[in-house]
Backbone as JSON Lines, residues from 0, in Angstrom:
{"i":0,"aa":"M","n":[-166.98,-1.53,-176.57],"ca":[-167.0,-0.08,-176.53],"c":[-165.79,0.46,-175.76]}
{"i":1,"aa":"R","n":[-165.52,-0.13,-174.59],"ca":[-164.38,0.31,-173.78],"c":[-163.07,0.15,-174.53]}
{"i":2,"aa":"A","n":[-162.91,-0.98,-175.23],"ca":[-161.69,-1.22,-175.99],"c":[-161.53,-0.17,-177.09]}
{"i":3,"aa":"L","n":[-162.62,0.24,-177.72],"ca":[-162.56,1.27,-178.75],"c":[-162.11,2.61,-178.17]}
{"i":4,"aa":"L","n":[-162.59,2.96,-176.98],"ca":[-162.18,4.21,-176.34],"c":[-160.7,4.2,-176.01]}
{"i":5,"aa":"I","n":[-160.22,3.09,-175.47],"ca":[-158.8,2.97,-175.14],"c":[-157.95,3.07,-176.4]}
{"i":6,"aa":"A","n":[-158.38,2.38,-177.45],"ca":[-157.65,2.44,-178.72],"c":[-157.63,3.86,-179.27]}
{"i":7,"aa":"A","n":[-158.75,4.57,-179.17],"ca":[-158.82,5.94,-179.67],"c":[-157.85,6.85,-178.93]}
{"i":8,"aa":"V","n":[-157.73,6.66,-177.63],"ca":[-156.79,7.47,-176.84],"c":[-155.37,7.23,-177.31]}
{"i":9,"aa":"F","n":[-154.99,5.97,-177.52],"ca":[-153.63,5.66,-177.95],"c":[-153.35,6.17,-179.36]}
{"i":10,"aa":"I","n":[-154.32,6.12,-180.23],"ca":[-154.13,6.59,-181.6],"c":[-153.98,8.12,-181.61]}
{"i":11,"aa":"A","n":[-154.78,8.81,-180.78],"ca":[-154.76,10.26,-180.77],"c":[-153.6,10.83,-179.95]}
{"i":12,"aa":"A","n":[-153.01,10.02,-179.07],"ca":[-151.94,10.52,-178.19],"c":[-150.67,10.78,-178.99]}
{"i":13,"aa":"P","n":[-149.97,11.86,-178.67],"ca":[-148.7,12.14,-179.34],"c":[-147.65,11.09,-178.98]}
{"i":14,"aa":"A","n":[-146.72,10.87,-179.84],"ca":[-145.71,9.83,-179.67],"c":[-144.95,9.92,-178.35]}
{"i":15,"aa":"P","n":[-144.55,11.1,-177.85],"ca":[-143.81,11.15,-176.59],"c":[-144.57,10.55,-175.41]}
{"i":16,"aa":"L","n":[-145.9,10.59,-175.45],"ca":[-146.68,10.0,-174.36],"c":[-146.65,8.48,-174.42]}
{"i":17,"aa":"L","n":[-146.43,7.93,-175.58],"ca":[-146.45,6.48,-175.75],"c":[-145.11,5.83,-175.46]}
{"i":18,"aa":"A","n":[-144.03,6.55,-175.61],"ca":[-142.71,5.96,-175.42],"c":[-141.93,6.69,-174.35]}
{"i":19,"aa":"Q","n":[-141.21,5.95,-173.55],"ca":[-140.34,6.53,-172.53],"c":[-138.92,6.54,-173.06]}
{"i":20,"aa":"E","n":[-138.24,7.63,-172.79],"ca":[-136.83,7.68,-173.14],"c":[-136.09,6.7,-172.24]}
{"i":21,"aa":"A","n":[-135.07,6.07,-172.72],"ca":[-134.32,5.07,-171.94],"c":[-133.71,5.67,-170.68]}
{"i":22,"aa":"E","n":[-133.34,6.93,-170.74],"ca":[-132.7,7.54,-169.57],"c":[-133.69,8.11,-168.56]}
{"i":23,"aa":"D","n":[-134.99,8.06,-168.84],"ca":[-135.99,8.57,-167.89],"c":[-135.95,7.8,-166.58]}
{"i":24,"aa":"D","n":[-136.09,8.53,-165.49],"ca":[-136.16,7.91,-164.16],"c":[-137.59,7.47,-163.92]}
{"i":25,"aa":"L","n":[-137.79,6.17,-163.76],"ca":[-139.13,5.63,-163.58],"c":[-139.5,5.45,-162.12]}
{"i":26,"aa":"S","n":[-138.66,5.9,-161.18],"ca":[-138.98,5.76,-159.77],"c":[-140.05,6.77,-159.38]}
{"i":27,"aa":"L","n":[-140.82,6.44,-158.35],"ca":[-141.87,7.32,-157.88],"c":[-141.28,8.47,-157.08]}
{"i":28,"aa":"P","n":[-141.86,9.64,-157.2],"ca":[-141.37,10.78,-156.42],"c":[-141.76,10.61,-154.95]}
{"i":29,"aa":"P","n":[-141.09,11.34,-154.05],"ca":[-141.5,11.3,-152.64],"c":[-142.96,11.73,-152.51]}
{"i":30,"aa":"I","n":[-143.59,11.36,-151.46],"ca":[-144.99,11.66,-151.24],"c":[-145.18,13.16,-151.06]}
{"i":31,"aa":"V","n":[-146.18,13.7,-151.73],"ca":[-146.59,15.09,-151.54],"c":[-147.94,15.01,-150.84]}
{"i":32,"aa":"M","n":[-147.99,15.48,-149.61],"ca":[-149.17,15.27,-148.78],"c":[-150.44,15.88,-149.32]}
{"i":33,"aa":"S","n":[-150.38,17.02,-149.98],"ca":[-151.6,17.68,-150.4],"c":[-152.36,16.87,-151.45]}
{"i":34,"aa":"T","n":[-151.69,16.0,-152.16],"ca":[-152.4,15.18,-153.13],"c":[-153.14,14.04,-152.44]}
{"i":35,"aa":"E","n":[-152.78,13.78,-151.21],"ca":[-153.38,12.68,-150.47],"c":[-154.48,13.14,-149.53]}
{"i":36,"aa":"F","n":[-154.43,14.36,-149.06],"ca":[-155.39,14.87,-148.09],"c":[-156.03,16.15,-148.64]}
{"i":37,"aa":"P","n":[-157.27,16.06,-149.08],"ca":[-157.96,17.21,-149.66],"c":[-158.0,18.41,-148.71]}
{"i":38,"aa":"G","n":[-157.88,19.58,-149.3],"ca":[-157.98,20.81,-148.54],"c":[-156.66,21.33,-147.99]}
{"i":39,"aa":"E","n":[-155.59,20.56,-148.13],"ca":[-154.3,20.99,-147.62],"c":[-153.5,21.72,-148.69]}
{"i":40,"aa":"V","n":[-152.7,22.65,-148.25],"ca":[-151.81,23.38,-149.15],"c":[-150.63,22.47,-149.47]}
{"i":41,"aa":"E","n":[-150.22,22.48,-150.72],"ca":[-149.11,21.63,-151.15],"c":[-147.81,22.04,-150.47]}
{"i":42,"aa":"V","n":[-147.03,21.03,-150.09],"ca":[-145.71,21.26,-149.5],"c":[-144.67,20.55,-150.35]}
{"i":43,"aa":"E","n":[-143.42,20.91,-150.12],"ca":[-142.33,20.23,-150.83],"c":[-142.36,18.74,-150.48]}
{"i":44,"aa":"P","n":[-142.01,17.88,-151.42],"ca":[-141.99,16.44,-151.14],"c":[-141.02,16.11,-150.0]}
{"i":45,"aa":"Y","n":[-141.37,15.12,-149.23],"ca":[-140.54,14.66,-148.12],"c":[-140.79,13.18,-147.89]}
{"i":46,"aa":"Q","n":[-139.91,12.56,-147.15],"ca":[-140.02,11.14,-146.85],"c":[-140.95,10.93,-145.66]}
{"i":47,"aa":"R","n":[-141.97,10.15,-145.84],"ca":[-142.91,9.85,-144.76],"c":[-142.32,8.79,-143.84]}
{"i":48,"aa":"S","n":[-142.44,9.04,-142.52],"ca":[-141.93,8.09,-141.53],"c":[-142.54,8.39,-140.17]}
{"i":49,"aa":"N","n":[-142.87,7.35,-139.41],"ca":[-143.33,7.56,-138.04],"c":[-142.25,8.24,-137.2]}
{"i":50,"aa":"A","n":[-140.99,8.06,-137.58],"ca":[-139.89,8.7,-136.86],"c":[-140.01,10.23,-136.9]}
{"i":51,"aa":"N","n":[-140.7,10.77,-137.91],"ca":[-140.9,12.21,-138.01],"c":[-141.77,12.76,-136.89]}
{"i":52,"aa":"A","n":[-142.49,11.89,-136.18],"ca":[-143.38,12.34,-135.1],"c":[-142.6,12.95,-133.94]}
{"i":53,"aa":"G","n":[-141.31,12.68,-133.85],"ca":[-140.48,13.33,-132.85],"c":[-140.36,12.62,-131.53]}
{"i":54,"aa":"A","n":[-141.06,11.52,-131.34],"ca":[-140.98,10.76,-130.09],"c":[-141.4,9.32,-130.34]}
{"i":55,"aa":"T","n":[-140.9,8.44,-129.52],"ca":[-141.32,7.05,-129.61],"c":[-142.66,6.88,-128.91]}
{"i":56,"aa":"P","n":[-143.49,5.99,-129.4],"ca":[-144.81,5.82,-128.79],"c":[-144.75,5.1,-127.44]}
{"i":57,"aa":"F","n":[-145.78,5.34,-126.64],"ca":[-145.93,4.6,-125.39],"c":[-146.16,3.13,-125.71]}
{"i":58,"aa":"E","n":[-145.72,2.26,-124.83],"ca":[-145.97,0.83,-124.97],"c":[-147.44,0.56,-124.63]}
{"i":59,"aa":"G","n":[-148.06,-0.35,-125.34],"ca":[-149.44,-0.72,-125.04],"c":[-150.43,0.36,-125.43]}
{"i":60,"aa":"T","n":[-151.67,0.17,-124.99],"ca":[-152.74,1.09,-125.38],"c":[-153.31,1.88,-124.2]}
{"i":61,"aa":"E","n":[-152.7,1.77,-123.03],"ca":[-153.22,2.45,-121.84],"c":[-153.36,3.95,-122.05]}
{"i":62,"aa":"M","n":[-152.31,4.59,-122.55],"ca":[-152.36,6.05,-122.75],"c":[-153.39,6.41,-123.83]}
{"i":63,"aa":"W","n":[-153.43,5.66,-124.89],"ca":[-154.4,5.89,-125.97],"c":[-155.82,5.85,-125.39]}
{"i":64,"aa":"E","n":[-156.09,4.87,-124.58],"ca":[-157.41,4.73,-123.96],"c":[-157.67,5.84,-122.95]}
{"i":65,"aa":"T","n":[-156.66,6.23,-122.18],"ca":[-156.8,7.3,-121.2],"c":[-157.18,8.61,-121.88]}
{"i":66,"aa":"F","n":[-156.67,8.83,-123.08],"ca":[-156.98,10.04,-123.83],"c":[-158.28,9.92,-124.63]}
{"i":67,"aa":"G","n":[-158.94,8.79,-124.53],"ca":[-160.24,8.63,-125.2],"c":[-160.18,8.12,-126.61]}
{"i":68,"aa":"G","n":[-159.06,7.5,-127.0],"ca":[-158.94,6.96,-128.35],"c":[-159.01,8.04,-129.41]}
{"i":69,"aa":"A","n":[-159.43,7.64,-130.59],"ca":[-159.46,8.58,-131.73],"c":[-160.38,9.76,-131.47]}
{"i":70,"aa":"E","n":[-161.55,9.51,-130.89],"ca":[-162.49,10.6,-130.61],"c":[-161.92,11.59,-129.61]}
{"i":71,"aa":"G","n":[-161.31,11.06,-128.54],"ca":[-160.74,11.92,-127.51],"c":[-159.59,12.76,-128.04]}
{"i":72,"aa":"V","n":[-158.69,12.12,-128.78],"ca":[-157.54,12.85,-129.34],"c":[-158.03,13.92,-130.31]}
{"i":73,"aa":"S","n":[-159.0,13.59,-131.13],"ca":[-159.54,14.56,-132.08],"c":[-160.14,15.76,-131.35]}
{"i":74,"aa":"A","n":[-160.9,15.51,-130.31],"ca":[-161.52,16.6,-129.55],"c":[-160.46,17.47,-128.88]}
{"i":75,"aa":"I","n":[-159.44,16.84,-128.31],"ca":[-158.36,17.6,-127.67],"c":[-157.65,18.47,-128.68]}
{"i":76,"aa":"V","n":[-157.33,17.91,-129.84],"ca":[-156.63,18.68,-130.87],"c":[-157.5,19.84,-131.37]}
{"i":77,"aa":"E","n":[-158.77,19.61,-131.56],"ca":[-159.65,20.7,-132.02],"c":[-159.66,21.84,-131.0]}
{"i":78,"aa":"T","n":[-159.8,21.51,-129.72],"ca":[-159.78,22.53,-128.67],"c":[-158.42,23.22,-128.61]}
{"i":79,"aa":"F","n":[-157.37,22.43,-128.71],"ca":[-156.01,22.96,-128.67],"c":[-155.77,23.96,-129.8]}
{"i":80,"aa":"V","n":[-156.13,23.59,-131.02],"ca":[-155.91,24.49,-132.17],"c":[-156.78,25.73,-132.04]}
{"i":81,"aa":"E","n":[-158.02,25.58,-131.6],"ca":[-158.87,26.76,-131.38],"c":[-158.21,27.72,-130.39]}
{"i":82,"aa":"R","n":[-157.62,27.17,-129.35],"ca":[-156.99,27.99,-128.31],"c":[-155.73,28.69,-128.85]}
{"i":83,"aa":"I","n":[-154.88,27.97,-129.6],"ca":[-153.63,28.59,-130.05],"c":[-153.86,29.66,-131.11]}
{"i":84,"aa":"V","n":[-154.88,29.48,-131.95],"ca":[-155.14,30.52,-132.96],"c":[-155.86,31.72,-132.35]}
{"i":85,"aa":"A","n":[-156.4,31.57,-131.14],"ca":[-157.05,32.68,-130.45],"c":[-156.13,33.34,-129.42]}
{"i":86,"aa":"D","n":[-155.02,32.71,-129.11],"ca":[-154.1,33.22,-128.1],"c":[-153.26,34.34,-128.69]}
{"i":87,"aa":"P","n":[-153.42,35.58,-128.21],"ca":[-152.69,36.71,-128.81],"c":[-151.17,36.57,-128.72]}
{"i":88,"aa":"R","n":[-150.68,35.75,-127.82],"ca":[-149.23,35.56,-127.69],"c":[-148.66,34.78,-128.87]}
{"i":89,"aa":"I","n":[-149.43,33.86,-129.45],"ca":[-148.91,32.97,-130.5],"c":[-149.8,32.85,-131.73]}
{"i":90,"aa":"A","n":[-150.93,33.53,-131.73],"ca":[-151.88,33.4,-132.84],"c":[-151.25,33.67,-134.19]}
{"i":91,"aa":"E","n":[-150.4,34.68,-134.27],"ca":[-149.79,35.07,-135.55],"c":[-149.01,33.9,-136.16]}
{"i":92,"aa":"I","n":[-148.35,33.13,-135.34],"ca":[-147.56,31.98,-135.82],"c":[-148.48,30.96,-136.49]}
{"i":93,"aa":"F","n":[-149.59,30.68,-135.84],"ca":[-150.44,29.58,-136.3],"c":[-151.5,30.0,-137.32]}
{"i":94,"aa":"M","n":[-151.93,31.24,-137.3],"ca":[-152.93,31.7,-138.28],"c":[-152.37,31.64,-139.7]}
{"i":95,"aa":"A","n":[-151.08,31.78,-139.83],"ca":[-150.45,31.77,-141.15],"c":[-150.22,30.35,-141.67]}
{"i":96,"aa":"Q","n":[-150.56,29.35,-140.87],"ca":[-150.29,27.96,-141.26],"c":[-151.54,27.31,-141.86]}
{"i":97,"aa":"D","n":[-151.33,26.23,-142.57],"ca":[-152.41,25.43,-143.15],"c":[-153.16,24.75,-141.99]}
{"i":98,"aa":"Q","n":[-154.32,25.25,-141.67],"ca":[-155.1,24.75,-140.54],"c":[-155.56,23.3,-140.73]}
{"i":99,"aa":"V","n":[-155.84,22.92,-141.96],"ca":[-156.27,21.54,-142.23],"c":[-155.12,20.59,-141.93]}
{"i":100,"aa":"R","n":[-153.94,20.89,-142.45],"ca":[-152.76,20.05,-142.2],"c":[-152.38,20.06,-140.72]}
{"i":101,"aa":"L","n":[-152.43,21.22,-140.09],"ca":[-152.07,21.34,-138.67],"c":[-152.93,20.4,-137.83]}
{"i":102,"aa":"R","n":[-154.23,20.45,-138.02],"ca":[-155.14,19.59,-137.25],"c":[-154.87,18.11,-137.54]}
{"i":103,"aa":"R","n":[-154.74,17.78,-138.81],"ca":[-154.53,16.37,-139.18],"c":[-153.22,15.84,-138.6]}
{"i":104,"aa":"T","n":[-152.15,16.58,-138.76],"ca":[-150.85,16.06,-138.31],"c":[-150.75,16.02,-136.79]}
{"i":105,"aa":"L","n":[-151.39,16.97,-136.09],"ca":[-151.4,16.9,-134.64],"c":[-152.18,15.67,-134.15]}
{"i":106,"aa":"K","n":[-153.31,15.38,-134.78],"ca":[-154.08,14.19,-134.41],"c":[-153.26,12.94,-134.66]}
{"i":107,"aa":"E","n":[-152.59,12.89,-135.79],"ca":[-151.73,11.73,-136.09],"c":[-150.57,11.64,-135.1]}
{"i":108,"aa":"Q","n":[-149.92,12.76,-134.86],"ca":[-148.75,12.76,-133.97],"c":[-149.14,12.32,-132.56]}
{"i":109,"aa":"F","n":[-150.17,12.93,-132.0],"ca":[-150.6,12.55,-130.65],"c":[-151.08,11.11,-130.62]}
{"i":110,"aa":"G","n":[-151.86,10.71,-131.62],"ca":[-152.35,9.34,-131.68],"c":[-151.23,8.33,-131.75]}
{"i":111,"aa":"Y","n":[-150.25,8.6,-132.58],"ca":[-149.1,7.7,-132.71],"c":[-148.32,7.61,-131.4]}
{"i":112,"aa":"I","n":[-148.0,8.77,-130.81],"ca":[-147.2,8.8,-129.58],"c":[-147.96,8.16,-128.43]}
{"i":113,"aa":"L","n":[-149.28,8.33,-128.39],"ca":[-150.08,7.75,-127.31],"c":[-150.27,6.23,-127.46]}
{"i":114,"aa":"G","n":[-149.74,5.66,-128.51],"ca":[-149.81,4.2,-128.68],"c":[-151.05,3.72,-129.42]}
{"i":115,"aa":"G","n":[-151.71,4.64,-130.09],"ca":[-152.91,4.26,-130.85],"c":[-152.54,3.64,-132.19]}
{"i":116,"aa":"P","n":[-153.53,3.09,-132.86],"ca":[-153.3,2.49,-134.17],"c":[-153.24,3.56,-135.26]}
{"i":117,"aa":"V","n":[-152.28,4.46,-135.11],"ca":[-152.19,5.64,-135.96],"c":[-150.78,5.76,-136.51]}
{"i":118,"aa":"A","n":[-150.66,6.08,-137.78],"ca":[-149.35,6.35,-138.39],"c":[-149.23,7.86,-138.54]}
{"i":119,"aa":"Y","n":[-148.01,8.36,-138.4],"ca":[-147.75,9.79,-138.56],"c":[-147.26,10.03,-139.98]}
{"i":120,"aa":"S","n":[-147.93,10.94,-140.69],"ca":[-147.56,11.19,-142.08],"c":[-146.95,12.58,-142.3]}
{"i":121,"aa":"G","n":[-146.75,13.33,-141.23],"ca":[-146.23,14.68,-141.37],"c":[-144.72,14.75,-141.52]}
{"i":122,"aa":"R","n":[-144.26,15.97,-141.69],"ca":[-142.82,16.2,-141.81],"c":[-142.16,16.09,-140.44]}
{"i":123,"aa":"D","n":[-140.85,16.05,-140.42],"ca":[-140.12,16.0,-139.14],"c":[-140.23,17.35,-138.45]}
{"i":124,"aa":"M","n":[-140.0,17.35,-137.15],"ca":[-140.19,18.55,-136.34],"c":[-139.27,19.7,-136.74]}
{"i":125,"aa":"R","n":[-138.03,19.42,-137.03],"ca":[-137.08,20.48,-137.37],"c":[-137.49,21.2,-138.67]}
{"i":126,"aa":"S","n":[-137.75,20.45,-139.72],"ca":[-138.08,21.11,-140.99],"c":[-139.47,21.73,-140.98]}
{"i":127,"aa":"S","n":[-140.42,21.15,-140.25],"ca":[-141.76,21.72,-140.25],"c":[-141.86,23.01,-139.42]}
{"i":128,"aa":"H","n":[-140.89,23.24,-138.53],"ca":[-140.91,24.45,-137.7],"c":[-139.78,25.43,-138.03]}
{"i":129,"aa":"A","n":[-138.95,25.09,-138.99],"ca":[-137.73,25.86,-139.28],"c":[-137.97,27.34,-139.55]}
{"i":130,"aa":"D","n":[-139.0,27.66,-140.29],"ca":[-139.22,29.04,-140.71],"c":[-140.24,29.8,-139.86]}
{"i":131,"aa":"L","n":[-140.63,29.24,-138.72],"ca":[-141.67,29.85,-137.91],"c":[-141.14,30.85,-136.88]}
{"i":132,"aa":"G","n":[-139.85,30.8,-136.59],"ca":[-139.27,31.73,-135.64],"c":[-139.79,31.57,-134.22]}
{"i":133,"aa":"I","n":[-140.06,30.35,-133.82],"ca":[-140.63,30.09,-132.49],"c":[-139.58,30.34,-131.41]}
{"i":134,"aa":"Q","n":[-140.0,31.07,-130.38],"ca":[-139.15,31.39,-129.24],"c":[-139.59,30.57,-128.03]}
{"i":135,"aa":"S","n":[-138.78,30.59,-126.98],"ca":[-139.11,29.85,-125.75],"c":[-140.46,30.25,-125.18]}
{"i":136,"aa":"A","n":[-140.75,31.54,-125.17],"ca":[-142.04,32.01,-124.63],"c":[-143.21,31.47,-125.46]}
{"i":137,"aa":"D","n":[-143.01,31.35,-126.78],"ca":[-144.05,30.8,-127.65],"c":[-144.31,29.34,-127.29]}
{"i":138,"aa":"M","n":[-143.23,28.62,-127.05],"ca":[-143.36,27.21,-126.68],"c":[-144.1,27.07,-125.35]}
{"i":139,"aa":"G","n":[-143.79,27.97,-124.41],"ca":[-144.49,27.95,-123.13],"c":[-145.99,28.17,-123.3]}
{"i":140,"aa":"A","n":[-146.36,29.12,-124.15],"ca":[-147.78,29.39,-124.41],"c":[-148.45,28.19,-125.07]}
{"i":141,"aa":"L","n":[-147.74,27.56,-125.98],"ca":[-148.26,26.38,-126.66],"c":[-148.55,25.27,-125.67]}
{"i":142,"aa":"V","n":[-147.6,24.98,-124.79],"ca":[-147.76,23.93,-123.78],"c":[-148.92,24.27,-122.84]}
{"i":143,"aa":"E","n":[-149.0,25.52,-122.44],"ca":[-150.09,25.95,-121.57],"c":[-151.45,25.67,-122.21]}
{"i":144,"aa":"N","n":[-151.58,26.0,-123.49],"ca":[-152.84,25.75,-124.21],"c":[-153.12,24.27,-124.36]}
{"i":145,"aa":"L","n":[-152.09,23.46,-124.56],"ca":[-152.3,22.02,-124.65],"c":[-152.77,21.46,-123.3]}
{"i":146,"aa":"Q","n":[-152.18,21.93,-122.21],"ca":[-152.6,21.48,-120.88],"c":[-154.07,21.84,-120.62]}
{"i":147,"aa":"I","n":[-154.46,23.03,-120.98],"ca":[-155.85,23.45,-120.79],"c":[-156.78,22.57,-121.63]}
{"i":148,"aa":"A","n":[-156.41,22.32,-122.88],"ca":[-157.25,21.48,-123.75],"c":[-157.38,20.07,-123.18]}
{"i":149,"aa":"M","n":[-156.27,19.51,-122.7],"ca":[-156.33,18.16,-122.11],"c":[-157.21,18.16,-120.86]}
{"i":150,"aa":"S","n":[-157.09,19.17,-120.02],"ca":[-157.91,19.27,-118.8],"c":[-159.39,19.4,-119.15]}
{"i":151,"aa":"E","n":[-159.7,20.24,-120.13],"ca":[-161.1,20.42,-120.55],"c":[-161.73,19.11,-121.02]}
{"i":152,"aa":"H","n":[-160.91,18.2,-121.5],"ca":[-161.43,16.92,-121.99],"c":[-161.22,15.78,-121.0]}
{"i":153,"aa":"G","n":[-160.92,16.14,-119.76],"ca":[-160.88,15.16,-118.69],"c":[-159.67,14.25,-118.64]}
{"i":154,"aa":"V","n":[-158.58,14.63,-119.26],"ca":[-157.37,13.82,-119.2],"c":[-156.75,14.01,-117.82]}
{"i":155,"aa":"P","n":[-156.51,12.93,-117.09],"ca":[-155.92,13.06,-115.75],"c":[-154.55,13.75,-115.8]}
{"i":156,"aa":"F","n":[-154.26,14.51,-114.74],"ca":[-153.03,15.29,-114.65],"c":[-151.79,14.42,-114.88]}
{"i":157,"aa":"R","n":[-151.76,13.25,-114.3],"ca":[-150.6,12.35,-114.45],"c":[-150.4,11.95,-115.92]}
{"i":158,"aa":"A","n":[-151.49,11.66,-116.63],"ca":[-151.4,11.29,-118.04],"c":[-150.94,12.49,-118.88]}
{"i":159,"aa":"Q","n":[-151.43,13.68,-118.53],"ca":[-150.98,14.89,-119.22],"c":[-149.46,15.03,-119.11]}
{"i":160,"aa":"N","n":[-148.96,14.87,-117.9],"ca":[-147.52,15.01,-117.66],"c":[-146.72,13.95,-118.4]}
{"i":161,"aa":"R","n":[-147.25,12.75,-118.5],"ca":[-146.54,11.7,-119.24],"c":[-146.43,12.07,-120.72]}
{"i":162,"aa":"L","n":[-147.51,12.59,-121.3],"ca":[-147.44,13.01,-122.71],"c":[-146.49,14.19,-122.86]}
{"i":163,"aa":"L","n":[-146.6,15.18,-121.99],"ca":[-145.73,16.35,-122.08],"c":[-144.25,15.95,-121.96]}
{"i":164,"aa":"A","n":[-143.96,14.94,-121.15],"ca":[-142.58,14.46,-121.02],"c":[-142.09,13.85,-122.33]}
{"i":165,"aa":"K","n":[-142.98,13.2,-123.07],"ca":[-142.62,12.65,-124.39],"c":[-142.38,13.77,-125.4]}
{"i":166,"aa":"L","n":[-143.18,14.82,-125.29],"ca":[-143.1,15.92,-126.25],"c":[-141.94,16.89,-125.96]}
{"i":167,"aa":"A","n":[-141.54,16.99,-124.7],"ca":[-140.55,17.99,-124.27],"c":[-139.25,17.98,-125.07]}
{"i":168,"aa":"P","n":[-138.66,16.82,-125.39],"ca":[-137.4,16.85,-126.15],"c":[-137.51,17.47,-127.54]}
{"i":169,"aa":"M","n":[-138.71,17.6,-128.05],"ca":[-138.92,18.22,-129.38],"c":[-138.59,19.71,-129.35]}
{"i":170,"aa":"R","n":[-138.55,20.27,-128.17],"ca":[-138.29,21.71,-128.0],"c":[-137.05,22.14,-128.79]}
{"i":171,"aa":"R","n":[-136.0,21.35,-128.75],"ca":[-134.77,21.74,-129.42],"c":[-134.92,21.8,-130.94]}
{"i":172,"aa":"D","n":[-135.92,21.09,-131.49],"ca":[-136.15,21.14,-132.93],"c":[-137.2,22.19,-133.32]}
{"i":173,"aa":"V","n":[-138.0,22.61,-132.34],"ca":[-139.1,23.54,-132.61],"c":[-138.72,24.98,-132.32]}
{"i":174,"aa":"V","n":[-138.04,25.23,-131.21],"ca":[-137.63,26.58,-130.84],"c":[-136.38,26.91,-131.67]}
{"i":175,"aa":"T","n":[-136.52,27.96,-132.5],"ca":[-135.42,28.29,-133.42],"c":[-134.74,29.6,-133.11]}
{"i":176,"aa":"R","n":[-135.25,30.37,-132.16],"ca":[-134.58,31.63,-131.82],"c":[-134.78,31.98,-130.37]}
């Protein structure tokens, strides 16, 4: 029965579907994240790389464990995103963004940088923030909200500062005006 269905599809299919032109490019297109993660808005194709996370990960798993592993990082990111979309200083920037992608990529980014068994699949910092018009004051508000979220989830002050030190160089790619 299955063979008959397959044969019927090939018989009914128009000729162009059955044959490839010799000059057709058979390489796969770059990854489009929305096809991989349900609920996300489609973005232009880009090259996936852990290097896009914007920082090298900590050695070992100490920081990952200090932040509570996957559960801890997820909880921190959820609190962080709730805070930034409610913060009148920066809410407008983040409310206009794909909240599903924002949460997922922040969890991946923090997890990867903290030395967890996590790969980062998001875009690089420069291109993902290019059109947001982020100013220095916006970055300050963002960091403040991240510190509060980490504190609310019991991350020791020293560990918070170590993560913030890893994230700080990204400022030059995120602040655009």
